[in-house]
Tab-separated table of C-alpha atoms in Angstrom:
chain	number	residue	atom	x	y	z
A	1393	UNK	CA	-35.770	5.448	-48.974
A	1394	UNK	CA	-36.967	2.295	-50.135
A	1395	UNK	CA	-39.832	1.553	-47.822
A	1396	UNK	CA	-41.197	-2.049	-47.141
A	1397	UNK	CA	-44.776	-2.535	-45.931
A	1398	UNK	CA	-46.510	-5.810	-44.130
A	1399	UNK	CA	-49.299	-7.891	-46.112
A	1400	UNK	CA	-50.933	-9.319	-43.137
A	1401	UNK	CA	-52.808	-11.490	-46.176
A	1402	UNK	CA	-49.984	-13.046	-46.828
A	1403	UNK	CA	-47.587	-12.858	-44.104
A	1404	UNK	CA	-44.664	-10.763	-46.592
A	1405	UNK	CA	-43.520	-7.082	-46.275
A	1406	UNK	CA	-45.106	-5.432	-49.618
A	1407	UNK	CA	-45.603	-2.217	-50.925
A	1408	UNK	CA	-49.890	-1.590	-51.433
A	1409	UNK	CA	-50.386	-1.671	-47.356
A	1410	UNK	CA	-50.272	1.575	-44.859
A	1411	UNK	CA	-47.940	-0.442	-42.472
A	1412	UNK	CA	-44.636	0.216	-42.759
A	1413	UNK	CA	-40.778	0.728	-41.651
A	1414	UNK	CA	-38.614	3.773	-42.097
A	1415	UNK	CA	-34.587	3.921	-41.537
A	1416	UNK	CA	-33.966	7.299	-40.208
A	1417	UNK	CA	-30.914	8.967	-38.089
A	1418	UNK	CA	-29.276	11.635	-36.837
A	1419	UNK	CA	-25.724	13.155	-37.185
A	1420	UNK	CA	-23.347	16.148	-37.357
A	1421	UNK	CA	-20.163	17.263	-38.950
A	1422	UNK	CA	-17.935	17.379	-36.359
A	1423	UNK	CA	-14.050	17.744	-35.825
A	1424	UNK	CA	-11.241	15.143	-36.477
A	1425	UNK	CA	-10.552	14.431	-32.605
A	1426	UNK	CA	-13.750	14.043	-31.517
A	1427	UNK	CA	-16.382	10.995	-32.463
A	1428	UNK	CA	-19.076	11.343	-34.480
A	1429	UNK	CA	-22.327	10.444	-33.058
A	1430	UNK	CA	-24.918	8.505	-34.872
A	1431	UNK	CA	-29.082	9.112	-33.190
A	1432	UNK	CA	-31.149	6.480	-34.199
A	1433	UNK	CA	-34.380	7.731	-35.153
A	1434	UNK	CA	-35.987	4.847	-37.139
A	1435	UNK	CA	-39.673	3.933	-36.514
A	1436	UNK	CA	-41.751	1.325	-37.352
A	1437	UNK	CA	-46.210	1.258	-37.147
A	1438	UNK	CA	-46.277	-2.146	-36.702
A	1439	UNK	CA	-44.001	-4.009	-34.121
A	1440	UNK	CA	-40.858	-2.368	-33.246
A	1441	UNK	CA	-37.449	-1.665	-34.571
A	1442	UNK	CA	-35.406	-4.294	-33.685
A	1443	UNK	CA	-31.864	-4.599	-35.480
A	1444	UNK	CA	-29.598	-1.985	-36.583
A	1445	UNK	CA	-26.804	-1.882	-39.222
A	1446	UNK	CA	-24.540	0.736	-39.489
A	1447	UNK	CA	-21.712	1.330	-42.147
A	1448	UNK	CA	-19.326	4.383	-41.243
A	1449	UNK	CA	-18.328	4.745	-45.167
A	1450	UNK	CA	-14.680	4.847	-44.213
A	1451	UNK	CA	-13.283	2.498	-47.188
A	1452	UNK	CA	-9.716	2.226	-45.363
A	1453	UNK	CA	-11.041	-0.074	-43.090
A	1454	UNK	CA	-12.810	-3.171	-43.038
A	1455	UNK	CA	-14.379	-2.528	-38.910
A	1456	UNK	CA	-16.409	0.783	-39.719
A	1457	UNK	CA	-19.393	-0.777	-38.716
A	1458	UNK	CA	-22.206	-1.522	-35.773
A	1459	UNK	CA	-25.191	-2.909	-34.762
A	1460	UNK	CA	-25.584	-0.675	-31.982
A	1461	UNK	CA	-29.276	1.118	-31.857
A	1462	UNK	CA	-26.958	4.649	-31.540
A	1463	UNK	CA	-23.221	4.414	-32.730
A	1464	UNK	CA	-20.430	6.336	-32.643
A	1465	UNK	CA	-17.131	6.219	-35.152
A	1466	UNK	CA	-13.445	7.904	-34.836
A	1467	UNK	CA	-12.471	8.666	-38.532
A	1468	UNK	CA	-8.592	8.409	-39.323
A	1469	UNK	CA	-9.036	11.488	-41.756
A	1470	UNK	CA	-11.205	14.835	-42.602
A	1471	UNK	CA	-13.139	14.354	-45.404
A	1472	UNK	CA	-16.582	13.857	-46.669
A	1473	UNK	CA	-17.833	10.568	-45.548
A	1474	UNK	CA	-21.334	8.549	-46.508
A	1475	UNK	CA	-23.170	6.538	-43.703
A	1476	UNK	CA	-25.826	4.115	-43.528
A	1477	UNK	CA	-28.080	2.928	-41.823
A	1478	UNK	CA	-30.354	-0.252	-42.313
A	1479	UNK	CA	-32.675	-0.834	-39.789
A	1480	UNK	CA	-35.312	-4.186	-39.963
A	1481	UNK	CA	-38.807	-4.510	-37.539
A	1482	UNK	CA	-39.695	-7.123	-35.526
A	1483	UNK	CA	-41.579	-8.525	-37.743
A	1484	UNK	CA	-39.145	-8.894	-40.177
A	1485	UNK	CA	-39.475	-5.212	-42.405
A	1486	UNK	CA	-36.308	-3.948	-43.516
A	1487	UNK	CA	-34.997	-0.205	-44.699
A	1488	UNK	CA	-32.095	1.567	-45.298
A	1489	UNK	CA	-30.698	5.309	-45.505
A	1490	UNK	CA	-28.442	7.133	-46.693
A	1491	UNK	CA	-26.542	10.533	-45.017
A	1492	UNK	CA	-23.147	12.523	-46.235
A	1493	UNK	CA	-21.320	13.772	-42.959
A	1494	UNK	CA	-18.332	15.949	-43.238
A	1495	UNK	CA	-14.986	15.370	-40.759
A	1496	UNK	CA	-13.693	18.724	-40.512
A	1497	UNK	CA	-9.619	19.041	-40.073
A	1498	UNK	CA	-8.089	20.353	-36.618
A	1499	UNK	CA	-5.335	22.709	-35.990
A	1500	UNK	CA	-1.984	21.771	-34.735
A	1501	UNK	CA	-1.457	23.633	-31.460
A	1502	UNK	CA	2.256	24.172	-31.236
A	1503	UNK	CA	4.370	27.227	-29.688
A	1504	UNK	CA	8.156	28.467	-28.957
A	1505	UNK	CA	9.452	30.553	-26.459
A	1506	UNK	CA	12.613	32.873	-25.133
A	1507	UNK	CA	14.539	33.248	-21.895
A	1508	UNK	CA	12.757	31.908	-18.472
A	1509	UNK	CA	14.328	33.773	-16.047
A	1510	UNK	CA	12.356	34.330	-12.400
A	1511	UNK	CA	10.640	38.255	-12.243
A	1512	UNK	CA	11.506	38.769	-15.792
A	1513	UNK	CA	8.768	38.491	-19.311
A	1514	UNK	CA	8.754	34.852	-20.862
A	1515	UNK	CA	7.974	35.788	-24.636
A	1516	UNK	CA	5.414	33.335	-25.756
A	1517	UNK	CA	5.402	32.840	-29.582
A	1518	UNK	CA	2.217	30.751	-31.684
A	1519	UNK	CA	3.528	28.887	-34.510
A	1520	UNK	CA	0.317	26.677	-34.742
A	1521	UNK	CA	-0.851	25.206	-38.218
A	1522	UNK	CA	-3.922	24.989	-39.901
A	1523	UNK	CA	-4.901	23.214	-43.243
A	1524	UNK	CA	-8.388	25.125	-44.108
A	1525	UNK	CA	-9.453	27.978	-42.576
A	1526	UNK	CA	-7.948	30.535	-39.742
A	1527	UNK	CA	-7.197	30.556	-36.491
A	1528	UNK	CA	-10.147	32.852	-34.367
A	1529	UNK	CA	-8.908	32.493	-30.611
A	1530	UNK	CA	-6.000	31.183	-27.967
A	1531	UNK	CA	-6.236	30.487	-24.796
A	1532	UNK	CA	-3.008	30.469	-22.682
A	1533	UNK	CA	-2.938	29.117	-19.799
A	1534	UNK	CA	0.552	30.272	-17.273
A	1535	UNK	CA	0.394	27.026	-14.891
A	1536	UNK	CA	-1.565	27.797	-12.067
A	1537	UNK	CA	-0.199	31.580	-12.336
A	1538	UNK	CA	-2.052	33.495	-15.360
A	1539	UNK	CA	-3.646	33.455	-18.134
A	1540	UNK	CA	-3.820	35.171	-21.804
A	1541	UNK	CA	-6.374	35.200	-24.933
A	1542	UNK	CA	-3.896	36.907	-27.175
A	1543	UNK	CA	-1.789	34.698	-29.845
A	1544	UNK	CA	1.851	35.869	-28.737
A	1545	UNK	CA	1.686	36.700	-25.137
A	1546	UNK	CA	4.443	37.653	-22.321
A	1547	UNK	CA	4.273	36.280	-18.735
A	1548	UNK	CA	5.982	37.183	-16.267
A	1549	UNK	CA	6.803	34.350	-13.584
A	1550	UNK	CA	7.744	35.696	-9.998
A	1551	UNK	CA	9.596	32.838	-8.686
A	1552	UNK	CA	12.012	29.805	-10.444
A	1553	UNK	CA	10.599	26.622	-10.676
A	1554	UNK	CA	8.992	24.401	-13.585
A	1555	UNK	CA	5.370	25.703	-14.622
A	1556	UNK	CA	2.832	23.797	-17.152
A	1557	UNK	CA	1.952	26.108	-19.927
A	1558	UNK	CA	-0.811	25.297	-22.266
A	1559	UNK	CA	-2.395	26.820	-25.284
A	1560	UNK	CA	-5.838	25.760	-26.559
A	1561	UNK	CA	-6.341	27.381	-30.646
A	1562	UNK	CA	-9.411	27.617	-32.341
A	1563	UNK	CA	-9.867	27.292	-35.696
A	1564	UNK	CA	-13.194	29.447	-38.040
A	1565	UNK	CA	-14.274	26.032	-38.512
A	1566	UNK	CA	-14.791	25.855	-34.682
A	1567	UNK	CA	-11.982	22.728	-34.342
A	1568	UNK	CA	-9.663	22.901	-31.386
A	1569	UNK	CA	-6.446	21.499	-30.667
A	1570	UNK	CA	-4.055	21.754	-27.429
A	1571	UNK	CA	-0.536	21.782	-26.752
A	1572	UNK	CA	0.981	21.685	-23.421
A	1573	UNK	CA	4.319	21.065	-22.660
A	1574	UNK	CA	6.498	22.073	-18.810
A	1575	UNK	CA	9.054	24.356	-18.634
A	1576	UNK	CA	11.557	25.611	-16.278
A	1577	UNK	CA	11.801	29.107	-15.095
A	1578	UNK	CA	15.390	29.563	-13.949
A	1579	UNK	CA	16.725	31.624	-10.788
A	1580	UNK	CA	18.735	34.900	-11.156
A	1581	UNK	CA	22.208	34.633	-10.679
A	1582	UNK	CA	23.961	35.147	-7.313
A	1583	UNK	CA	26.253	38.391	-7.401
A	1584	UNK	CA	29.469	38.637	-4.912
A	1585	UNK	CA	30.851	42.104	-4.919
A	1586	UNK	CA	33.776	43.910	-3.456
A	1587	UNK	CA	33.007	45.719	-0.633
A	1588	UNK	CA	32.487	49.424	-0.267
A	1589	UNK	CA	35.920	50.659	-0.015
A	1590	UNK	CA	37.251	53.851	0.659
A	1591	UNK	CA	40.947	55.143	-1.004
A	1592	UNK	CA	42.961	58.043	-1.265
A	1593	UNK	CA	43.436	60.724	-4.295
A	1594	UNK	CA	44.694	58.798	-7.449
A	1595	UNK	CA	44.712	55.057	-5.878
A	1596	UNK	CA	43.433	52.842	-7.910
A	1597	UNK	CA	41.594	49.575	-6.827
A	1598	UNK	CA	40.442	46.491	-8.329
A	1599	UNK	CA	36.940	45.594	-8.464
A	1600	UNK	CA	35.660	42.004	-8.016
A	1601	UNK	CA	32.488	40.523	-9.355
A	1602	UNK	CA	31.047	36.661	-9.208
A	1603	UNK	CA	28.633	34.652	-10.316
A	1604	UNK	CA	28.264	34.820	-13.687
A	1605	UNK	CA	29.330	34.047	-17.135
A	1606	UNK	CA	29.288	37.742	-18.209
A	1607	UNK	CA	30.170	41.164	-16.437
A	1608	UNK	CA	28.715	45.008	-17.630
A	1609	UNK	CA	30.215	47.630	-15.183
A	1610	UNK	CA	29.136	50.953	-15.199
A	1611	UNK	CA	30.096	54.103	-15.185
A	1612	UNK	CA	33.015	53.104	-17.745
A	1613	UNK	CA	34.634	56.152	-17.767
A	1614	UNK	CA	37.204	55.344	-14.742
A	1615	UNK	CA	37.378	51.366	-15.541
A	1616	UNK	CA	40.069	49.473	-17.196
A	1617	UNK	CA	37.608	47.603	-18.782
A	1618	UNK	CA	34.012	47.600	-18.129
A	1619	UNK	CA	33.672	44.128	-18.976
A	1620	UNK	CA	35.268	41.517	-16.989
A	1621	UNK	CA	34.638	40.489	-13.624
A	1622	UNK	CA	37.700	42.256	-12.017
A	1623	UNK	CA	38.047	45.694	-13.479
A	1624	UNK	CA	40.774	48.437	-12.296
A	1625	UNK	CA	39.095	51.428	-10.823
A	1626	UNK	CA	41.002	55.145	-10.791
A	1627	UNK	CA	37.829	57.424	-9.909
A	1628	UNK	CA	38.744	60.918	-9.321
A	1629	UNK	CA	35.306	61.418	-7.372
A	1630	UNK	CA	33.090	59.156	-5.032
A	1631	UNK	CA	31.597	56.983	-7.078
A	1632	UNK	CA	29.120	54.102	-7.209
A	1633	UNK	CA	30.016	51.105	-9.412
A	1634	UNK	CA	27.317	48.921	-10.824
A	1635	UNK	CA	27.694	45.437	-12.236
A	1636	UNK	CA	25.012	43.527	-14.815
A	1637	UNK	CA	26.155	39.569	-14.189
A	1638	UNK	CA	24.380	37.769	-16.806
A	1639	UNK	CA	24.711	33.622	-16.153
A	1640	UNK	CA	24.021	30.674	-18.956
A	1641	UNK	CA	20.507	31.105	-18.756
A	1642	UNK	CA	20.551	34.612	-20.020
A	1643	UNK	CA	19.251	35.367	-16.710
A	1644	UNK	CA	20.735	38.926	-15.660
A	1645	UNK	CA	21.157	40.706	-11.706
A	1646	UNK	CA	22.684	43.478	-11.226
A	1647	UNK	CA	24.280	44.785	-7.779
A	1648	UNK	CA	26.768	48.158	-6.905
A	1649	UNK	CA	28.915	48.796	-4.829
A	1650	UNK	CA	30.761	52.635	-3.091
């Protein structure tokens, strides 16, 4: 510091008396998205500190600076960054300080997922980014239904309908980020069936499924052609017929049928 005294002699601030100003302040590194926070802590033994001037040291900008007693700044970019602050007294002293604060990068937050069908797992994948350092925790959050602290978690949603899923990351540099995003759960699809049916020796009979964009019939030993919607049946036994309908959603129900 360069420290300037008052000569009550002579009116001046000097340097060979005891009284005397001293710039002084507080601040943290902190993450990209949040403020940094400037604490005044100048003092003065003679009067009282009574202007401030603060320069943010970001050199893309011409507005990184304040008079405020405590300030606060949103930098554009990480980095290593050199404030100052120059404080004068009330009776007209004057220092200034210097501090290095370093703007530490945040993660992007970002994830994909699979199928959303009602009663059935949602795979939940992370792809979240990070410039320096790791990723250390996620936090899922399943709407107002669940939630999850492990990176690629499954959830299973009991009824259709559109849910708000969010996922908080953390990076080793303690930096969060959040991405949230709404997404539709979709219904199963609505299977019409033949019904039971009774028939005679070697009859055949034709089966009839709806509802769907796809058909699976099972046993396929006795079908045409396991499938389609409408398979030909020639059982030589009672037997129960089951049908997987599977709809655009790659949502799947299944039904059966005598």
């Amino acid at each position: 510091h360069t420290r300037y005294w008052r000569d009550w002699s002579s009116d001046v601030c000097s340097s060979d008396l005891v009284a005397y100003t001293e710039a002084n302040f507080q601040a943290l590194d902190t993450c990209l998205n949040i403020a940094s926070q400037f604490l005044d802590g100048s003092t003065t033994t003679e009067g009282s500190v009574a202007a401030w001037s603060w320069d943010f040291g970001d050199l893309n900008v011409l507005s990184d600076t304040s008079n405020a007693t405590n300030a606060g700044y949103s930098y554009p970019q990480p980095g290593l960054y050199q404030v100052s602050l120059t404080v004068e007294s009330s009776l007209g002293c004057v220092d200034s300080t210097l501090q290095n604060i370093e703007v530490l990068p945040i993660p992007n937050a970002d994830f994909v997922f699979g199928d959303r069908c009602e009663g059935s797992p949602v795979f939940f994948i992370d792809s979240s980014s990070l410039d320096t350092g790791i990723l250390i925790a996620y936090n899922w959050s399943f709407g107002s239904q669940g939630s999850s602290l492990v990176q690629n978690p499954s959830f299973t949603f009991a009824s259709a309908g559109s849910y708000n899923v969010s996922l908080i990351v953390t990076s080793s540099l303690f930096c969060r980020d959040t991405f949230s995003i709404p997404i539709a759960v979709n219904p199963l699809p609505t299977v019409s069936l033949t019904t039971d049916t009774f028939i005679c020796g070697s009859t055949s009979l034709q089966l009839n499924a709806s509802g769907g964009m796809s058909y699976q019939w099972s046993p396929v030993s006795s079908l045409s052609n396991p499938t389609i919607a409408s398979p030909i049946a020639n059982p030589a036994v009672a037997t129960t017929y089951i049908v997987e309908v599977t709809d655009g959603n790659n949502c799947l129900q299944s039904d059966s049928m005598n």
